PDB file of C-alpha atoms in Angstrom:
ATOM      1  CA  UNK A  29      23.887   8.077  14.109  1.00  0.00           C
ATOM      2  CA  UNK A  30      27.230   6.251  13.177  1.00  0.00           C
ATOM      3  CA  UNK A  31      27.436   5.814   9.344  1.00  0.00           C
ATOM      4  CA  UNK A  32      30.539   3.185   7.929  1.00  0.00           C
ATOM      5  CA  UNK A  33      32.057   2.664   4.909  1.00  0.00           C
ATOM      6  CA  UNK A  34      35.043   0.759   3.840  1.00  0.00           C
ATOM      7  CA  UNK A  35      36.944   1.756   1.521  1.00  0.00           C
ATOM      8  CA  UNK A  36      36.668  -0.165  -2.354  1.00  0.00           C
ATOM      9  CA  UNK A  37      40.097   0.114  -4.687  1.00  0.00           C
ATOM     10  CA  UNK A  38      38.629   3.106  -7.196  1.00  0.00           C
ATOM     11  CA  UNK A  39      38.813   5.251  -3.742  1.00  0.00           C
ATOM     12  CA  UNK A  40      42.335   4.192  -3.110  1.00  0.00           C
ATOM     13  CA  UNK A  41      44.568   7.695  -1.990  1.00  0.00           C
ATOM     14  CA  UNK A  42      41.559   9.241  -2.081  1.00  0.00           C
ATOM     15  CA  UNK A  43      41.367  12.479   0.775  1.00  0.00           C
ATOM     16  CA  UNK A  44      38.914  11.742   3.569  1.00  0.00           C
ATOM     17  CA  UNK A  45      37.110  14.626   3.723  1.00  0.00           C
ATOM     18  CA  UNK A  46      36.419  14.680   0.600  1.00  0.00           C
ATOM     19  CA  UNK A  47      35.120  11.275   0.214  1.00  0.00           C
ATOM     20  CA  UNK A  48      32.683  11.612   2.614  1.00  0.00           C
ATOM     21  CA  UNK A  49      31.643  15.414   1.368  1.00  0.00           C
ATOM     22  CA  UNK A  50      30.837  13.258  -1.808  1.00  0.00           C
ATOM     23  CA  UNK A  51      28.863  10.738  -0.095  1.00  0.00           C
ATOM     24  CA  UNK A  52      26.491  13.175   1.246  1.00  0.00           C
ATOM     25  CA  UNK A  53      24.672  15.756  -0.895  1.00  0.00           C
ATOM     26  CA  UNK A  54      23.531  17.396   2.783  1.00  0.00           C
ATOM     27  CA  UNK A  55      27.042  18.260   3.769  1.00  0.00           C
ATOM     28  CA  UNK A  56      29.841  20.787   2.079  1.00  0.00           C
ATOM     29  CA  UNK A  57      33.544  20.087   2.179  1.00  0.00           C
ATOM     30  CA  UNK A  58      34.219  22.535   5.058  1.00  0.00           C
ATOM     31  CA  UNK A  59      31.170  21.007   7.132  1.00  0.00           C
ATOM     32  CA  UNK A  60      32.896  17.744   6.610  1.00  0.00           C
ATOM     33  CA  UNK A  61      36.163  19.455   7.974  1.00  0.00           C
ATOM     34  CA  UNK A  62      34.958  20.741  10.818  1.00  0.00           C
ATOM     35  CA  UNK A  63      33.078  17.375  12.192  1.00  0.00           C
ATOM     36  CA  UNK A  64      36.254  15.748  11.640  1.00  0.00           C
ATOM     37  CA  UNK A  65      38.155  18.506  13.876  1.00  0.00           C
ATOM     38  CA  UNK A  66      35.862  17.481  16.372  1.00  0.00           C
ATOM     39  CA  UNK A  67      36.804  14.210  15.934  1.00  0.00           C
ATOM     40  CA  UNK A  68      33.738  12.698  14.732  1.00  0.00           C
ATOM     41  CA  UNK A  69      35.954  10.503  11.747  1.00  0.00           C
ATOM     42  CA  UNK A  70      37.783   7.121  12.513  1.00  0.00           C
ATOM     43  CA  UNK A  71      40.322   4.906   9.460  1.00  0.00           C
ATOM     44  CA  UNK A  72      40.201   1.404  10.993  1.00  0.00           C
ATOM     45  CA  UNK A  73      39.103   2.794  14.864  1.00  0.00           C
ATOM     46  CA  UNK A  74      41.961   6.101  15.236  1.00  0.00           C
ATOM     47  CA  UNK A  75      41.137   9.431  14.784  1.00  0.00           C
ATOM     48  CA  UNK A  76      42.345  10.946  11.848  1.00  0.00           C
ATOM     49  CA  UNK A  77      42.879  14.494  10.335  1.00  0.00           C
ATOM     50  CA  UNK A  78      41.451  15.572   6.625  1.00  0.00           C
ATOM     51  CA  UNK A  79      44.074  15.517   4.606  1.00  0.00           C
ATOM     52  CA  UNK A  80      44.124  11.404   5.873  1.00  0.00           C
ATOM     53  CA  UNK A  81      45.139   9.538   2.231  1.00  0.00           C
ATOM     54  CA  UNK A  82      42.793   6.300   2.713  1.00  0.00           C
ATOM     55  CA  UNK A  83      43.767   2.647   1.328  1.00  0.00           C
ATOM     56  CA  UNK A  84      41.799   0.097  -0.089  1.00  0.00           C
ATOM     57  CA  UNK A  85      40.423  -1.951   2.629  1.00  0.00           C
ATOM     58  CA  UNK A  86      40.540   1.295   5.238  1.00  0.00           C
ATOM     59  CA  UNK A  87      37.020   0.903   8.083  1.00  0.00           C
ATOM     60  CA  UNK A  88      35.379   4.308   7.809  1.00  0.00           C
ATOM     61  CA  UNK A  89      33.260   5.396  10.606  1.00  0.00           C
ATOM     62  CA  UNK A  90      31.550   8.705  10.892  1.00  0.00           C
ATOM     63  CA  UNK A  91      29.554  10.474  13.687  1.00  0.00           C
ATOM     64  CA  UNK A  92      26.869  12.776  11.626  1.00  0.00           C
ATOM     65  CA  UNK A  93      26.053  14.240  14.115  1.00  0.00           C
ATOM     66  CA  UNK A  94      25.377  18.749  13.900  1.00  0.00           C
ATOM     67  CA  UNK A  95      29.549  19.878  14.265  1.00  0.00           C
ATOM     68  CA  UNK A  96      29.328  22.084  17.411  1.00  0.00           C
ATOM     69  CA  UNK A  97      32.691  23.979  18.588  1.00  0.00           C
ATOM     70  CA  UNK A  98      33.549  22.434  22.036  1.00  0.00           C
ATOM     71  CA  UNK A  99      35.497  24.983  24.149  1.00  0.00           C
ATOM     72  CA  UNK A 100      38.162  22.543  26.305  1.00  0.00           C
ATOM     73  CA  UNK A 101      38.934  24.344  29.519  1.00  0.00           C
ATOM     74  CA  UNK A 102      41.981  23.752  31.240  1.00  0.00           C
ATOM     75  CA  UNK A 103      41.366  21.852  35.006  1.00  0.00           C
ATOM     76  CA  UNK A 104      43.142  22.202  38.010  1.00  0.00           C
ATOM     77  CA  UNK A 105      44.425  18.388  39.276  1.00  0.00           C
ATOM     78  CA  UNK A 106      46.695  16.923  40.510  1.00  0.00           C
ATOM     79  CA  UNK A 107      49.135  15.827  38.178  1.00  0.00           C
ATOM     80  CA  UNK A 108      51.360  12.941  38.383  1.00  0.00           C
ATOM     81  CA  UNK A 109      54.432  14.486  37.075  1.00  0.00           C
ATOM     82  CA  UNK A 110      57.392  12.690  36.466  1.00  0.00           C
ATOM     83  CA  UNK A 111      59.604  14.649  34.450  1.00  0.00           C
ATOM     84  CA  UNK A 112      59.656  17.835  32.446  1.00  0.00           C
ATOM     85  CA  UNK A 113      61.538  20.204  30.959  1.00  0.00           C
ATOM     86  CA  UNK A 114      60.823  23.172  27.555  1.00  0.00           C
ATOM     87  CA  UNK A 115      59.867  20.302  24.773  1.00  0.00           C
ATOM     88  CA  UNK A 116      58.068  17.436  26.666  1.00  0.00           C
ATOM     89  CA  UNK A 117      56.755  15.942  29.782  1.00  0.00           C
ATOM     90  CA  UNK A 118      55.799  12.285  31.279  1.00  0.00           C
ATOM     91  CA  UNK A 119      53.179  11.344  33.164  1.00  0.00           C
ATOM     92  CA  UNK A 120      51.945   9.245  35.241  1.00  0.00           C
ATOM     93  CA  UNK A 121      47.816   8.711  34.396  1.00  0.00           C
ATOM     94  CA  UNK A 122      46.062   6.621  37.056  1.00  0.00           C
ATOM     95  CA  UNK A 123      43.075   4.492  36.642  1.00  0.00           C
ATOM     96  CA  UNK A 124      39.845   6.040  35.463  1.00  0.00           C
ATOM     97  CA  UNK A 125      41.122   9.187  34.049  1.00  0.00           C
ATOM     98  CA  UNK A 126      40.009   9.736  30.139  1.00  0.00           C
ATOM     99  CA  UNK A 127      43.820  10.680  28.358  1.00  0.00           C
ATOM    100  CA  UNK A 128      41.905  13.241  25.886  1.00  0.00           C
ATOM    101  CA  UNK A 129      38.149  14.726  25.712  1.00  0.00           C
ATOM    102  CA  UNK A 130      36.032  12.490  23.103  1.00  0.00           C
ATOM    103  CA  UNK A 131      32.164  12.353  23.479  1.00  0.00           C
ATOM    104  CA  UNK A 132      30.896  12.112  26.815  1.00  0.00           C
ATOM    105  CA  UNK A 133      34.427  13.488  28.617  1.00  0.00           C
ATOM    106  CA  UNK A 134      34.376  16.699  28.193  1.00  0.00           C
ATOM    107  CA  UNK A 135      35.552  17.635  31.334  1.00  0.00           C
ATOM    108  CA  UNK A 136      37.987  15.715  34.033  1.00  0.00           C
ATOM    109  CA  UNK A 137      40.228  14.146  31.317  1.00  0.00           C
ATOM    110  CA  UNK A 138      43.790  14.471  31.714  1.00  0.00           C
ATOM    111  CA  UNK A 139      44.392  16.895  28.309  1.00  0.00           C
ATOM    112  CA  UNK A 140      42.188  19.467  30.779  1.00  0.00           C
ATOM    113  CA  UNK A 141      44.410  18.952  33.614  1.00  0.00           C
ATOM    114  CA  UNK A 142      47.599  19.630  30.966  1.00  0.00           C
ATOM    115  CA  UNK A 143      46.169  22.733  29.702  1.00  0.00           C
ATOM    116  CA  UNK A 144      46.181  23.674  33.025  1.00  0.00           C
ATOM    117  CA  UNK A 145      49.606  23.298  34.149  1.00  0.00           C
ATOM    118  CA  UNK A 146      51.229  23.874  30.916  1.00  0.00           C
ATOM    119  CA  UNK A 147      49.340  27.065  29.697  1.00  0.00           C
ATOM    120  CA  UNK A 148      49.733  27.169  26.176  1.00  0.00           C
ATOM    121  CA  UNK A 149      52.685  24.830  26.018  1.00  0.00           C
ATOM    122  CA  UNK A 150      51.957  22.107  24.383  1.00  0.00           C
ATOM    123  CA  UNK A 151      51.708  21.228  20.934  1.00  0.00           C
ATOM    124  CA  UNK A 152      48.693  21.956  18.591  1.00  0.00           C
ATOM    125  CA  UNK A 153      49.187  18.886  15.735  1.00  0.00           C
ATOM    126  CA  UNK A 154      46.527  16.977  17.324  1.00  0.00           C
ATOM    127  CA  UNK A 155      43.717  19.664  17.495  1.00  0.00           C
ATOM    128  CA  UNK A 156      41.786  21.326  20.459  1.00  0.00           C
ATOM    129  CA  UNK A 157      40.872  18.137  22.066  1.00  0.00           C
ATOM    130  CA  UNK A 158      44.258  16.442  21.715  1.00  0.00           C
ATOM    131  CA  UNK A 159      46.648  18.483  22.354  1.00  0.00           C
ATOM    132  CA  UNK A 160      50.004  17.633  23.026  1.00  0.00           C
ATOM    133  CA  UNK A 161      49.015  13.486  23.128  1.00  0.00           C
ATOM    134  CA  UNK A 162      51.032  11.292  21.290  1.00  0.00           C
ATOM    135  CA  UNK A 163      49.850   8.249  22.601  1.00  0.00           C
ATOM    136  CA  UNK A 164      46.819   6.726  24.867  1.00  0.00           C
ATOM    137  CA  UNK A 165      45.895   4.206  27.852  1.00  0.00           C
ATOM    138  CA  UNK A 166      42.139   2.966  28.081  1.00  0.00           C
ATOM    139  CA  UNK A 167      40.678   4.882  31.002  1.00  0.00           C
ATOM    140  CA  UNK A 168      41.242   1.855  33.342  1.00  0.00           C
ATOM    141  CA  UNK A 169      45.047   1.414  32.344  1.00  0.00           C
ATOM    142  CA  UNK A 170      47.309   3.104  35.388  1.00  0.00           C
ATOM    143  CA  UNK A 171      51.050   4.043  33.889  1.00  0.00           C
ATOM    144  CA  UNK A 172      53.184   7.120  31.925  1.00  0.00           C
ATOM    145  CA  UNK A 173      52.668   8.498  29.053  1.00  0.00           C
ATOM    146  CA  UNK A 174      54.760  11.192  26.860  1.00  0.00           C
ATOM    147  CA  UNK A 175      53.868  14.823  25.939  1.00  0.00           C
ATOM    148  CA  UNK A 176      54.621  17.025  23.955  1.00  0.00           C
ATOM    149  CA  UNK A 177      54.871  20.736  24.295  1.00  0.00           C
ATOM    150  CA  UNK A 178      56.079  21.774  21.404  1.00  0.00           C
ATOM    151  CA  UNK A 179      55.275  21.121  17.062  1.00  0.00           C
ATOM    152  CA  UNK A 180      58.537  19.703  16.632  1.00  0.00           C
ATOM    153  CA  UNK A 181      59.185  17.253  19.914  1.00  0.00           C
ATOM    154  CA  UNK A 182      55.484  16.131  18.515  1.00  0.00           C
ATOM    155  CA  UNK A 183      56.300  15.485  15.392  1.00  0.00           C
ATOM    156  CA  UNK A 184      60.027  13.238  16.061  1.00  0.00           C
ATOM    157  CA  UNK A 185      58.085  11.669  19.074  1.00  0.00           C
ATOM    158  CA  UNK A 186      54.822  10.266  17.244  1.00  0.00           C
ATOM    159  CA  UNK A 187      58.087   8.927  14.170  1.00  0.00           C
ATOM    160  CA  UNK A 188      59.439   7.085  17.271  1.00  0.00           C
ATOM    161  CA  UNK A 189      56.247   5.565  17.459  1.00  0.00           C
ATOM    162  CA  UNK A 190      54.987   4.618  14.060  1.00  0.00           C
ATOM    163  CA  UNK A 191      59.115   3.004  13.693  1.00  0.00           C
ATOM    164  CA  UNK A 192      58.604   1.184  16.903  1.00  0.00           C
ATOM    165  CA  UNK A 193      61.058   2.593  18.543  1.00  0.00           C
ATOM    166  CA  UNK A 194      59.670   3.754  21.356  1.00  0.00           C
ATOM    167  CA  UNK A 195      60.120   1.314  24.781  1.00  0.00           C
ATOM    168  CA  UNK A 196      56.398   0.670  25.648  1.00  0.00           C
ATOM    169  CA  UNK A 197      56.415  -2.022  28.263  1.00  0.00           C
ATOM    170  CA  UNK A 198      53.379  -3.105  30.275  1.00  0.00           C
ATOM    171  CA  UNK A 199      52.823  -5.249  33.115  1.00  0.00           C
ATOM    172  CA  UNK A 200      50.009  -7.138  33.478  1.00  0.00           C
ATOM    173  CA  UNK A 201      47.520 -10.622  35.617  1.00  0.00           C
ATOM    174  CA  UNK A 202      46.163 -12.682  32.796  1.00  0.00           C
ATOM    175  CA  UNK A 203      44.325 -15.667  34.016  1.00  0.00           C
ATOM    176  CA  UNK A 204      44.887 -19.114  32.933  1.00  0.00           C
ATOM    177  CA  UNK A 205      48.849 -20.631  33.473  1.00  0.00           C
ATOM    178  CA  UNK A 206      50.975 -19.165  30.323  1.00  0.00           C
ATOM    179  CA  UNK A 207      52.677 -22.234  29.359  1.00  0.00           C
ATOM    180  CA  UNK A 208      55.458 -20.731  27.761  1.00  0.00           C
ATOM    181  CA  UNK A 209      58.827 -18.425  29.622  1.00  0.00           C
ATOM    182  CA  UNK A 210      58.410 -16.107  26.160  1.00  0.00           C
ATOM    183  CA  UNK A 211      56.604 -15.370  22.973  1.00  0.00           C
ATOM    184  CA  UNK A 212      55.123 -12.834  20.344  1.00  0.00           C
ATOM    185  CA  UNK A 213      51.304 -12.594  19.202  1.00  0.00           C
ATOM    186  CA  UNK A 214      51.257 -11.462  15.151  1.00  0.00           C
ATOM    187  CA  UNK A 215      47.292 -11.073  14.601  1.00  0.00           C
ATOM    188  CA  UNK A 216      45.858  -8.510  13.043  1.00  0.00           C
ATOM    189  CA  UNK A 217      43.351  -6.100  15.399  1.00  0.00           C
ATOM    190  CA  UNK A 218      40.076  -4.257  13.878  1.00  0.00           C
ATOM    191  CA  UNK A 219      37.470  -3.048  15.382  1.00  0.00           C
ATOM    192  CA  UNK A 220      34.465  -5.236  16.092  1.00  0.00           C
ATOM    193  CA  UNK A 221      31.566  -5.813  13.892  1.00  0.00           C
ATOM    194  CA  UNK A 222      29.115  -7.204  16.188  1.00  0.00           C
ATOM    195  CA  UNK A 223      29.955  -4.001  19.035  1.00  0.00           C
ATOM    196  CA  UNK A 224      31.846  -0.727  17.897  1.00  0.00           C
ATOM    197  CA  UNK A 225      33.118  -0.241  21.626  1.00  0.00           C
ATOM    198  CA  UNK A 226      35.268  -3.658  21.332  1.00  0.00           C
ATOM    199  CA  UNK A 227      38.213  -4.976  18.900  1.00  0.00           C
ATOM    200  CA  UNK A 228      39.038  -7.736  17.493  1.00  0.00           C
ATOM    201  CA  UNK A 229      41.120 -10.497  15.757  1.00  0.00           C
ATOM    202  CA  UNK A 230      40.615  -9.802  11.999  1.00  0.00           C
ATOM    203  CA  UNK A 231      42.166 -11.205   9.068  1.00  0.00           C
ATOM    204  CA  UNK A 232      41.093  -7.737   7.179  1.00  0.00           C
ATOM    205  CA  UNK A 233      42.235  -5.690  10.378  1.00  0.00           C
ATOM    206  CA  UNK A 234      45.819  -4.024  11.150  1.00  0.00           C
ATOM    207  CA  UNK A 235      49.121  -5.876  11.808  1.00  0.00           C
ATOM    208  CA  UNK A 236      49.538  -6.028  15.344  1.00  0.00           C
ATOM    209  CA  UNK A 237      52.378  -7.636  17.896  1.00  0.00           C
ATOM    210  CA  UNK A 238      52.948  -8.365  21.161  1.00  0.00           C
ATOM    211  CA  UNK A 239      55.785  -9.452  22.803  1.00  0.00           C
ATOM    212  CA  UNK A 240      55.727 -11.068  26.172  1.00  0.00           C
ATOM    213  CA  UNK A 241      57.115 -12.288  29.171  1.00  0.00           C
ATOM    214  CA  UNK A 242      56.270 -14.491  31.901  1.00  0.00           C
ATOM    215  CA  UNK A 243      57.699 -13.176  35.331  1.00  0.00           C
ATOM    216  CA  UNK A 244      55.378 -15.300  37.795  1.00  0.00           C
ATOM    217  CA  UNK A 245      52.871 -18.461  37.819  1.00  0.00           C
ATOM    218  CA  UNK A 246      50.083 -18.748  40.583  1.00  0.00           C
ATOM    219  CA  UNK A 247      47.579 -21.241  40.907  1.00  0.00           C
ATOM    220  CA  UNK A 248      45.205 -20.346  38.332  1.00  0.00           C
ATOM    221  CA  UNK A 249      46.615 -17.068  37.305  1.00  0.00           C
ATOM    222  CA  UNK A 250      49.997 -15.126  34.882  1.00  0.00           C
ATOM    223  CA  UNK A 251      51.865 -11.953  35.936  1.00  0.00           C
ATOM    224  CA  UNK A 252      53.955 -10.910  32.989  1.00  0.00           C
ATOM    225  CA  UNK A 253      55.452  -8.078  30.771  1.00  0.00           C
ATOM    226  CA  UNK A 254      54.109  -7.459  27.364  1.00  0.00           C
ATOM    227  CA  UNK A 255      56.070  -5.203  25.156  1.00  0.00           C
ATOM    228  CA  UNK A 256      54.341  -3.653  22.591  1.00  0.00           C
ATOM    229  CA  UNK A 257      55.496  -3.178  18.652  1.00  0.00           C
ATOM    230  CA  UNK A 258      52.305  -1.486  16.976  1.00  0.00           C
ATOM    231  CA  UNK A 259      49.925   0.561  19.598  1.00  0.00           C
ATOM    232  CA  UNK A 260      46.594  -1.182  18.349  1.00  0.00           C
ATOM    233  CA  UNK A 261      43.313  -0.292  20.696  1.00  0.00           C
ATOM    234  CA  UNK A 262      42.870  -2.239  23.858  1.00  0.00           C
ATOM    235  CA  UNK A 263      45.543  -4.478  21.735  1.00  0.00           C
ATOM    236  CA  UNK A 264      47.361  -6.605  24.971  1.00  0.00           C
ATOM    237  CA  UNK A 265      43.702  -7.066  25.426  1.00  0.00           C
ATOM    238  CA  UNK A 266      42.434  -8.718  22.768  1.00  0.00           C
ATOM    239  CA  UNK A 267      45.805 -10.340  21.842  1.00  0.00           C
ATOM    240  CA  UNK A 268      45.533 -12.225  25.460  1.00  0.00           C
ATOM    241  CA  UNK A 269      41.745 -13.027  25.013  1.00  0.00           C
ATOM    242  CA  UNK A 270      42.557 -14.595  22.343  1.00  0.00           C
ATOM    243  CA  UNK A 271      45.580 -16.665  23.728  1.00  0.00           C
ATOM    244  CA  UNK A 272      42.888 -17.319  26.068  1.00  0.00           C
ATOM    245  CA  UNK A 273      44.285 -15.812  29.165  1.00  0.00           C
ATOM    246  CA  UNK A 274      42.275 -12.168  29.532  1.00  0.00           C
ATOM    247  CA  UNK A 275      43.171 -10.200  32.112  1.00  0.00           C
ATOM    248  CA  UNK A 276      41.925  -9.674  35.783  1.00  0.00           C
ATOM    249  CA  UNK A 277      39.013  -7.349  36.037  1.00  0.00           C
ATOM    250  CA  UNK A 278      38.730  -6.862  32.593  1.00  0.00           C
ATOM    251  CA  UNK A 279      35.440  -6.635  31.891  1.00  0.00           C
ATOM    252  CA  UNK A 280      35.189  -6.077  28.455  1.00  0.00           C
ATOM    253  CA  UNK A 281      36.821  -9.215  27.102  1.00  0.00           C
ATOM    254  CA  UNK A 282      36.070 -11.387  29.891  1.00  0.00           C
ATOM    255  CA  UNK A 283      33.775 -13.632  32.474  1.00  0.00           C
ATOM    256  CA  UNK A 284      36.346 -14.915  33.974  1.00  0.00           C
ATOM    257  CA  UNK A 285      35.685 -14.561  37.502  1.00  0.00           C
ATOM    258  CA  UNK A 286      37.477 -13.524  40.478  1.00  0.00           C
ATOM    259  CA  UNK A 287      37.746 -12.551  44.557  1.00  0.00           C
ATOM    260  CA  UNK A 288      38.296  -8.920  44.257  1.00  0.00           C
ATOM    261  CA  UNK A 289      36.947  -5.224  43.740  1.00  0.00           C
ATOM    262  CA  UNK A 290      38.887  -4.069  40.925  1.00  0.00           C
ATOM    263  CA  UNK A 291      37.525  -0.807  38.881  1.00  0.00           C
ATOM    264  CA  UNK A 292      38.608  -2.392  35.624  1.00  0.00           C
ATOM    265  CA  UNK A 293      41.887  -4.645  34.360  1.00  0.00           C
ATOM    266  CA  UNK A 294      44.943  -5.015  35.921  1.00  0.00           C
ATOM    267  CA  UNK A 295      47.172  -4.089  33.276  1.00  0.00           C
ATOM    268  CA  UNK A 296      49.747  -0.560  34.360  1.00  0.00           C
ATOM    269  CA  UNK A 297      52.211   1.238  31.840  1.00  0.00           C
ATOM    270  CA  UNK A 298      55.544   0.448  33.940  1.00  0.00           C
ATOM    271  CA  UNK A 299      58.021   1.578  31.924  1.00  0.00           C
ATOM    272  CA  UNK A 300      58.516   4.318  28.921  1.00  0.00           C
ATOM    273  CA  UNK A 301      61.648   5.012  26.748  1.00  0.00           C
ATOM    274  CA  UNK A 302      62.479   6.908  23.754  1.00  0.00           C
ATOM    275  CA  UNK A 303      65.228   9.613  22.483  1.00  0.00           C
ATOM    276  CA  UNK A 304      65.028  13.541  23.499  1.00  0.00           C
ATOM    277  CA  UNK A 305      63.723  15.087  20.483  1.00  0.00           C
ATOM    278  CA  UNK A 306      65.975  18.087  21.416  1.00  0.00           C
ATOM    279  CA  UNK A 307      69.405  16.571  22.417  1.00  0.00           C
ATOM    280  CA  UNK A 308      68.928  12.564  20.873  1.00  0.00           C
ATOM    281  CA  UNK A 309      69.401  11.152  24.097  1.00  0.00           C
ATOM    282  CA  UNK A 310      67.833   8.353  24.705  1.00  0.00           C
ATOM    283  CA  UNK A 311      65.502   8.436  27.992  1.00  0.00           C
ATOM    284  CA  UNK A 312      64.026   5.335  30.018  1.00  0.00           C
ATOM    285  CA  UNK A 313      61.499   5.525  32.937  1.00  0.00           C
ATOM    286  CA  UNK A 314      60.084   3.393  34.789  1.00  0.00           C
ATOM    287  CA  UNK A 315      57.001   3.576  37.707  1.00  0.00           C
ATOM    288  CA  UNK A 316      55.808   1.558  40.546  1.00  0.00           C
ATOM    289  CA  UNK A 317      52.800  -0.410  40.553  1.00  0.00           C
ATOM    290  CA  UNK A 318      49.923   0.435  41.676  1.00  0.00           C
ATOM    291  CA  UNK A 319      48.235   0.340  45.274  1.00  0.00           C
ATOM    292  CA  UNK A 320      45.266  -2.165  43.653  1.00  0.00           C
ATOM    293  CA  UNK A 321      47.544  -4.106  41.680  1.00  0.00           C
ATOM    294  CA  UNK A 322      50.086  -4.568  43.824  1.00  0.00           C
ATOM    295  CA  UNK A 323      47.322  -5.666  46.559  1.00  0.00           C
ATOM    296  CA  UNK A 324      46.316  -8.198  43.966  1.00  0.00           C
ATOM    297  CA  UNK A 325      50.020  -9.394  43.333  1.00  0.00           C
ATOM    298  CA  UNK A 326      51.373  -9.966  46.991  1.00  0.00           C
ATOM    299  CA  UNK A 327      47.940 -12.574  47.797  1.00  0.00           C
ATOM    300  CA  UNK A 328      49.294 -14.599  44.987  1.00  0.00           C
ATOM    301  CA  UNK A 329      52.785 -14.648  46.517  1.00  0.00           C
ATOM    302  CA  UNK A 330      50.749 -15.001  49.768  1.00  0.00           C
ATOM    303  CA  UNK A 331      48.802 -17.923  48.913  1.00  0.00           C
ATOM    304  CA  UNK A 332      50.984 -19.157  45.933  1.00  0.00           C
ATOM    305  CA  UNK A 333      50.287 -24.042  47.360  1.00  0.00           C
ATOM    306  CA  UNK A 334      46.660 -22.802  48.564  1.00  0.00           C
TER     307      UNK A 334
END
């Protein structure tokens, strides 16, 4: 059962663990903290820690289940590692792979594979379920992620993400023709009140900014590059739906039909750049489009005038 709360002015700046323990007489603060550690509490759709200071207007969700210890096991996987050193690694995530363990996905995640590959060399800042994870991409989205091995690297990389200085460029194919060559979508995003698995444009949501540039136009589709200034859940997918250009293959945010047998949205995290936490030098990585993406793109290029 999921309980939902909206923070009022009287609880502004209060710790989330204290706030929730006061809401439930049968749960001690330590019980709440245990649940938080298991990822059962989110603020505005993002998993938080026990010391998270709430703000007025925050939407808190508490998945109330008896907290249970979950042992995440290392699993041998064929990881596509683009770069690795003693501080971090950059990995290319395949489609269909969940980034970290969560209810319903405790095996087969990227974290399971990273634990096998890195042994004990992953930062512990994000807890037992998300060791080393700085940022995430959706299950069916492909592309680059940076993973921290040390706590120092984790802190410095997370700061770049927070300050919007990390380069993150995505490529996607969207429905319909985008007329502008370049543009910016600056619309707040929050979790949908009708369907908690979806995100939506909401004036009470968190500021979300996506920059786009058209790369190619076809008869009824556009191939474009997207640069993230912020990193909200489903941000590109929600912003493009808002503009009337849902992503090809996105079964969550689009009802548009297509002729391809796709396993998810045609979205690829192609370029990732950051300042190395140890050397201070800027590093940038680019990966090729996946085969399914190339197949669709080549089809439209060959049949552009049909």
